[in-house]
Structures are given as structure tokens and as C-alpha cells.
Amino acid sequence: MRVAIAGAGNVGRSIAQELIENGHQVMLIERQPKMLRPDRVPAAEWVLADACELTSLEEANVAGCDVVVAATGDDKTNLVLSLLAKTEFAVPRVVARVNRAENEWLFTEQWGVDVAVSKPRVMAALVEEAVTVGDLVRLMTFRQGEANLVEITLPPTAPYVGQPIHAVPLPRDSALVAILRGKRVLVPSPDDPIEAGDELIFVCTAEVEDGVRAVILGPDSVERTRGSR
């Protein structure tokens, strides 16, 4: 994925680093020269520009991005960028940071916002989850229990498509807790079949994430994923 992030403060840099570590291309847009610190996230593309100016966004080729993240500390800026990204550049996914709770009601589809959130890790997960099929995406970490909430969107080529859940040999310390199918949320039962396009939600330890990926997506998926990063 190619992701543009406006705002190179702590939040923007955190999101950028998270996405880069997961193998994505990231462009950081910052309008203040003193905040332009490429050494903080050297793998990102850094652009000195005003994210609210149409010409600046054109020069940065925002239209070529899969996702735009409005992560500045100013809600007005985030709203303007969201609207421009969606209406002028037809960016498929716009994720916006809400700084002040009283402004949350503004962050809607009418302003071009697909998802409005605030925490960097959650934002990064939402970006990936929206466009990633055939890979494991970590949505949340339960640090005390050392377990993770992860998601896999099932491609048609997955080995257990059409088979019941009881036939899927999940590794120890992992559990399928929900299936998102279209607009429905299904509680899995052993005889339910899994279908292409299903979003499978698991709770598992970090140690068995590769095992879950290998079972659900095929034994070569782990090396294939690593090789693309």
C-alpha cells in the first residue's frame, strides 16, 4: 500500500513507523520546517507542504495513494484534508485523527472521513484491515495477557474455503472468536463453513501468529509475507 500521512508529530511518526514495519510505502507531509525530521523515520518519504492546499497535494501525488491519514494536531486541518482527499483525489480510504472530543460529530462521510480515531496503533490497524486480503493484520494487543486480536480476510485461494470450522486445525493458544461476513457478525460454531471474503477474527499469542497464518492462508504464506516486506 501507498499511504500519505499529514502531520509529522509523535502521532504521525508512530503511525508511519508501524506501517513501514508492516511493509507499506509511507509519505509524511508536514508544513512546518522545524518538524521535518527525516532521521526520525528514515524509511518514509518526507514532503514539506501544506496538506490543505490543493496544489501541494497534487504535487505530492495524493491521488496515487491507497490511504490518506489526517494525523495533525488540528481538527480543522484534518477535516479539510479528509474532504480534499476524498472529493478531489478519490482516495479509497481516509482515516482521520480527532483531537478534541467535542468535534467528533464532524468526522463523518460528509467530510470525506471513512474512519475517525485517535490512537496511532488503532489507526494503523484500521488502514491495513480495510485493504489487506490474504494476510494477517494485528488489530490490538492485550499486553498483560500477551495475546493479540488479529484479522485475516479470506482470499478465494485459501485452503479451507467452503469447509466447516471444525476441519480447520488451528494451533494451540489460538481461537476464532468472530466471523464478519458482509454486514453480519457471526459467532462461530463448529459446523459453520468459512467463505471467501470472510473476515476472520482471532485471539492468539504472538508466538502462534505465524502458525495461524500458515493454517488459514497456506504453508507458504509466512515466507511469502516476509519476502514482500
mmCIF file of N, CA and C in Angstrom, residues 25-99:
data_model
loop_
_atom_site.group_PDB
_atom_site.id
_atom_site.type_symbol
_atom_site.label_atom_id
_atom_site.label_comp_id
_atom_site.label_asym_id
_atom_site.label_seq_id
_atom_site.Cartn_x
_atom_site.Cartn_y
_atom_site.Cartn_z
ATOM 1 N N GLN A 25 4.460 1.518 1.886
ATOM 2 C CA GLN A 25 5.148 2.746 1.489
ATOM 3 C C GLN A 25 4.440 3.933 2.134
ATOM 4 N N VAL A 26 5.201 4.782 2.815
ATOM 5 C CA VAL A 26 4.604 5.881 3.579
ATOM 6 C C VAL A 26 5.213 7.213 3.158
ATOM 7 N N MET A 27 4.347 8.204 2.954
ATOM 8 C CA MET A 27 4.766 9.575 2.703
ATOM 9 C C MET A 27 4.261 10.450 3.847
ATOM 10 N N LEU A 28 5.176 11.141 4.515
ATOM 11 C CA LEU A 28 4.828 12.055 5.594
ATOM 12 C C LEU A 28 4.797 13.481 5.058
ATOM 13 N N ILE A 29 3.664 14.159 5.238
ATOM 14 C CA ILE A 29 3.501 15.542 4.783
ATOM 15 C C ILE A 29 3.491 16.455 6.003
ATOM 16 N N GLU A 30 4.377 17.434 6.029
ATOM 17 C CA GLU A 30 4.490 18.352 7.169
ATOM 18 C C GLU A 30 4.700 19.766 6.656
ATOM 19 N N ARG A 31 3.973 20.720 7.219
ATOM 20 C CA ARG A 31 4.077 22.101 6.727
ATOM 21 C C ARG A 31 5.080 22.944 7.511
ATOM 22 N N GLN A 32 5.490 22.505 8.689
ATOM 23 C CA GLN A 32 6.433 23.267 9.500
ATOM 24 C C GLN A 32 7.852 22.728 9.293
ATOM 25 N N PRO A 33 8.756 23.562 8.783
ATOM 26 C CA PRO A 33 10.128 23.097 8.529
ATOM 27 C C PRO A 33 10.809 22.507 9.756
ATOM 28 N N LYS A 34 10.531 23.055 10.941
ATOM 29 C CA LYS A 34 11.193 22.555 12.148
ATOM 30 C C LYS A 34 10.735 21.146 12.522
ATOM 31 N N MET A 35 9.587 20.733 11.993
ATOM 32 C CA MET A 35 9.086 19.386 12.273
ATOM 33 C C MET A 35 9.526 18.377 11.225
ATOM 34 N N LEU A 36 10.219 18.848 10.207
ATOM 35 C CA LEU A 36 10.679 17.959 9.143
ATOM 36 C C LEU A 36 11.965 17.272 9.605
ATOM 37 N N ARG A 37 11.829 16.067 10.100
ATOM 38 C CA ARG A 37 12.950 15.339 10.685
ATOM 39 C C ARG A 37 13.040 13.938 10.077
ATOM 40 N N PRO A 38 13.566 13.846 8.871
ATOM 41 C CA PRO A 38 13.645 12.540 8.194
ATOM 42 C C PRO A 38 14.416 11.492 8.977
ATOM 43 N N ASP A 39 15.324 11.917 9.846
ATOM 44 C CA ASP A 39 16.093 10.947 10.617
ATOM 45 C C ASP A 39 15.226 10.176 11.600
ATOM 46 N N ARG A 40 14.056 10.737 11.956
ATOM 47 C CA ARG A 40 13.166 10.046 12.894
ATOM 48 C C ARG A 40 12.494 8.829 12.254
ATOM 49 N N VAL A 41 12.138 8.958 10.993
ATOM 50 C CA VAL A 41 11.541 7.829 10.242
ATOM 51 C C VAL A 41 12.222 7.810 8.875
ATOM 52 N N PRO A 42 13.445 7.320 8.795
ATOM 53 C CA PRO A 42 14.230 7.416 7.562
ATOM 54 C C PRO A 42 13.649 6.656 6.376
ATOM 55 N N ALA A 43 12.838 5.637 6.632
ATOM 56 C CA ALA A 43 12.287 4.846 5.533
ATOM 57 C C ALA A 43 11.091 5.509 4.863
ATOM 58 N N ALA A 44 10.598 6.604 5.450
ATOM 59 C CA ALA A 44 9.454 7.301 4.870
ATOM 60 C C ALA A 44 9.905 8.343 3.860
ATOM 61 N N GLU A 45 9.009 8.695 2.949
ATOM 62 C CA GLU A 45 9.218 9.830 2.049
ATOM 63 C C GLU A 45 8.701 11.080 2.760
ATOM 64 N N TRP A 46 9.527 12.108 2.875
ATOM 65 C CA TRP A 46 9.152 13.316 3.602
ATOM 66 C C TRP A 46 8.866 14.446 2.608
ATOM 67 N N VAL A 47 7.752 15.155 2.832
ATOM 68 C CA VAL A 47 7.354 16.248 1.948
ATOM 69 C C VAL A 47 7.028 17.473 2.790
ATOM 70 N N LEU A 48 7.673 18.589 2.489
ATOM 71 C CA LEU A 48 7.366 19.865 3.139
ATOM 72 C C LEU A 48 6.271 20.543 2.337
ATOM 73 N N ALA A 49 5.061 20.570 2.902
ATOM 74 C CA ALA A 49 3.918 21.119 2.169
ATOM 75 C C ALA A 49 2.756 21.346 3.123
ATOM 76 N N ASP A 50 1.819 22.158 2.689
ATOM 77 C CA ASP A 50 0.583 22.388 3.432
ATOM 78 C C ASP A 50 -0.463 21.403 2.926
ATOM 79 N N ALA A 51 -0.904 20.512 3.786
ATOM 80 C CA ALA A 51 -1.834 19.458 3.382
ATOM 81 C C ALA A 51 -3.229 19.985 3.068
ATOM 82 N N CYS A 52 -3.466 21.266 3.312
ATOM 83 C CA CYS A 52 -4.767 21.851 2.991
ATOM 84 C C CYS A 52 -4.763 22.577 1.652
ATOM 85 N N GLU A 53 -3.617 22.610 0.991
ATOM 86 C CA GLU A 53 -3.521 23.275 -0.298
ATOM 87 C C GLU A 53 -3.630 22.256 -1.430
ATOM 88 N N LEU A 54 -4.531 22.516 -2.334
ATOM 89 C CA LEU A 54 -4.804 21.584 -3.427
ATOM 90 C C LEU A 54 -3.565 21.335 -4.282
ATOM 91 N N THR A 55 -2.835 22.408 -4.596
ATOM 92 C CA THR A 55 -1.654 22.244 -5.453
ATOM 93 C C THR A 55 -0.572 21.404 -4.773
ATOM 94 N N SER A 56 -0.429 21.573 -3.455
ATOM 95 C CA SER A 56 0.563 20.783 -2.719
ATOM 96 C C SER A 56 0.216 19.308 -2.751
ATOM 97 N N LEU A 57 -1.057 19.012 -2.608
ATOM 98 C CA LEU A 57 -1.488 17.617 -2.637
ATOM 99 C C LEU A 57 -1.323 17.025 -4.032
ATOM 100 N N GLU A 58 -1.543 17.840 -5.055
ATOM 101 C CA GLU A 58 -1.338 17.368 -6.425
ATOM 102 C C GLU A 58 0.130 17.050 -6.668
ATOM 103 N N GLU A 59 1.018 17.951 -6.213
ATOM 104 C CA GLU A 59 2.450 17.735 -6.401
ATOM 105 C C GLU A 59 2.940 16.505 -5.643
ATOM 106 N N ALA A 60 2.302 16.208 -4.511
ATOM 107 C CA ALA A 60 2.679 15.035 -3.722
ATOM 108 C C ALA A 60 2.058 13.747 -4.256
ATOM 109 N N ASN A 61 1.231 13.867 -5.322
ATOM 110 C CA ASN A 61 0.556 12.719 -5.943
ATOM 111 C C ASN A 61 -0.291 11.950 -4.933
ATOM 112 N N VAL A 62 -1.104 12.687 -4.197
ATOM 113 C CA VAL A 62 -2.021 12.051 -3.247
ATOM 114 C C VAL A 62 -3.015 11.152 -3.966
ATOM 115 N N ALA A 63 -3.316 11.481 -5.213
ATOM 116 C CA ALA A 63 -4.254 10.654 -5.986
ATOM 117 C C ALA A 63 -3.735 9.234 -6.175
ATOM 118 N N GLY A 64 -2.427 9.054 -6.075
ATOM 119 C CA GLY A 64 -1.849 7.720 -6.223
ATOM 120 C C GLY A 64 -1.779 6.932 -4.935
ATOM 121 N N CYS A 65 -2.354 7.458 -3.868
ATOM 122 C CA CYS A 65 -2.309 6.780 -2.563
ATOM 123 C C CYS A 65 -3.539 5.898 -2.359
ATOM 124 N N ASP A 66 -3.338 4.794 -1.681
ATOM 125 C CA ASP A 66 -4.457 3.929 -1.307
ATOM 126 C C ASP A 66 -5.180 4.448 -0.082
ATOM 127 N N VAL A 67 -4.430 5.132 0.791
ATOM 128 C CA VAL A 67 -4.979 5.628 2.052
ATOM 129 C C VAL A 67 -4.368 6.982 2.356
ATOM 130 N N VAL A 68 -5.187 7.891 2.880
ATOM 131 C CA VAL A 68 -4.695 9.147 3.437
ATOM 132 C C VAL A 68 -5.055 9.177 4.925
ATOM 133 N N VAL A 69 -4.072 9.514 5.741
ATOM 134 C CA VAL A 69 -4.284 9.620 7.182
ATOM 135 C C VAL A 69 -4.091 11.080 7.584
ATOM 136 N N ALA A 70 -5.142 11.701 8.091
ATOM 137 C CA ALA A 70 -5.069 13.077 8.572
ATOM 138 C C ALA A 70 -4.743 13.022 10.058
ATOM 139 N N ALA A 71 -3.460 13.218 10.381
ATOM 140 C CA ALA A 71 -2.996 12.972 11.752
ATOM 141 C C ALA A 71 -2.405 14.212 12.408
ATOM 142 N N THR A 72 -2.801 15.402 11.943
ATOM 143 C CA THR A 72 -2.261 16.610 12.547
ATOM 144 C C THR A 72 -2.923 16.862 13.896
ATOM 145 N N GLY A 73 -2.398 17.829 14.619
ATOM 146 C CA GLY A 73 -2.965 18.180 15.924
ATOM 147 C C GLY A 73 -4.086 19.181 15.835
ATOM 148 N N ASP A 74 -4.528 19.505 14.625
ATOM 149 C CA ASP A 74 -5.585 20.492 14.425
ATOM 150 C C ASP A 74 -6.766 19.843 13.722
ATOM 151 N N ASP A 75 -7.925 19.844 14.361
ATOM 152 C CA ASP A 75 -9.085 19.174 13.781
ATOM 153 C C ASP A 75 -9.548 19.824 12.486
ATOM 154 N N LYS A 76 -9.447 21.145 12.390
ATOM 155 C CA LYS A 76 -9.862 21.825 11.149
ATOM 156 C C LYS A 76 -9.008 21.361 9.975
ATOM 157 N N THR A 77 -7.706 21.265 10.203
ATOM 158 C CA THR A 77 -6.810 20.795 9.147
ATOM 159 C C THR A 77 -7.157 19.373 8.739
ATOM 160 N N ASN A 78 -7.405 18.524 9.709
ATOM 161 C CA ASN A 78 -7.726 17.121 9.423
ATOM 162 C C ASN A 78 -9.021 16.992 8.621
ATOM 163 N N LEU A 79 -9.998 17.835 8.937
ATOM 164 C CA LEU A 79 -11.257 17.788 8.202
ATOM 165 C C LEU A 79 -11.086 18.276 6.766
ATOM 166 N N VAL A 80 -10.360 19.374 6.582
ATOM 167 C CA VAL A 80 -10.151 19.900 5.228
ATOM 168 C C VAL A 80 -9.394 18.892 4.377
ATOM 169 N N LEU A 81 -8.334 18.316 4.933
ATOM 170 C CA LEU A 81 -7.573 17.312 4.191
ATOM 171 C C LEU A 81 -8.442 16.111 3.835
ATOM 172 N N SER A 82 -9.249 15.649 4.773
ATOM 173 C CA SER A 82 -10.121 14.496 4.520
ATOM 174 C C SER A 82 -11.065 14.782 3.361
ATOM 175 N N LEU A 83 -11.646 15.968 3.362
ATOM 176 C CA LEU A 83 -12.581 16.325 2.304
ATOM 177 C C LEU A 83 -11.888 16.415 0.950
ATOM 178 N N LEU A 84 -10.714 17.039 0.930
ATOM 179 C CA LEU A 84 -9.968 17.146 -0.324
ATOM 180 C C LEU A 84 -9.536 15.772 -0.839
ATOM 181 N N ALA A 85 -9.043 14.938 0.070
ATOM 182 C CA ALA A 85 -8.565 13.605 -0.341
ATOM 183 C C ALA A 85 -9.690 12.797 -0.969
ATOM 184 N N LYS A 86 -10.871 12.898 -0.394
ATOM 185 C CA LYS A 86 -11.984 12.088 -0.886
ATOM 186 C C LYS A 86 -12.627 12.686 -2.133
ATOM 187 N N THR A 87 -12.884 14.000 -2.130
ATOM 188 C CA THR A 87 -13.649 14.606 -3.223
ATOM 189 C C THR A 87 -12.790 14.997 -4.424
ATOM 190 N N GLU A 88 -11.552 15.447 -4.184
ATOM 191 C CA GLU A 88 -10.706 15.917 -5.283
ATOM 192 C C GLU A 88 -9.789 14.830 -5.833
ATOM 193 N N PHE A 89 -9.402 13.881 -4.959
ATOM 194 C CA PHE A 89 -8.416 12.879 -5.388
ATOM 195 C C PHE A 89 -8.946 11.449 -5.329
ATOM 196 N N ALA A 90 -10.195 11.283 -4.892
ATOM 197 C CA ALA A 90 -10.851 9.968 -4.878
ATOM 198 C C ALA A 90 -10.022 8.907 -4.165
ATOM 199 N N VAL A 91 -9.412 9.287 -3.048
ATOM 200 C CA VAL A 91 -8.643 8.320 -2.258
ATOM 201 C C VAL A 91 -9.611 7.298 -1.653
ATOM 202 N N PRO A 92 -9.345 6.007 -1.825
ATOM 203 C CA PRO A 92 -10.302 4.991 -1.375
ATOM 204 C C PRO A 92 -10.577 4.988 0.125
ATOM 205 N N ARG A 93 -9.550 5.301 0.920
ATOM 206 C CA ARG A 93 -9.697 5.190 2.378
ATOM 207 C C ARG A 93 -9.096 6.418 3.047
ATOM 208 N N VAL A 94 -9.899 7.100 3.859
ATOM 209 C CA VAL A 94 -9.432 8.273 4.596
ATOM 210 C C VAL A 94 -9.641 8.023 6.085
ATOM 211 N N VAL A 95 -8.545 8.076 6.827
ATOM 212 C CA VAL A 95 -8.576 7.881 8.280
ATOM 213 C C VAL A 95 -8.161 9.195 8.920
ATOM 214 N N ALA A 96 -8.959 9.677 9.868
ATOM 215 C CA ALA A 96 -8.697 10.995 10.443
ATOM 216 C C ALA A 96 -8.585 10.932 11.962
ATOM 217 N N ARG A 97 -7.639 11.702 12.464
ATOM 218 C CA ARG A 97 -7.427 11.836 13.903
ATOM 219 C C ARG A 97 -8.361 12.906 14.459
ATOM 220 N N VAL A 98 -9.030 12.570 15.564
ATOM 221 C CA VAL A 98 -9.859 13.535 16.285
ATOM 222 C C VAL A 98 -9.084 13.978 17.519
ATOM 223 N N ASN A 99 -8.828 15.281 17.624
ATOM 224 C CA ASN A 99 -8.061 15.800 18.746
ATOM 225 C C ASN A 99 -8.941 16.222 19.919
#
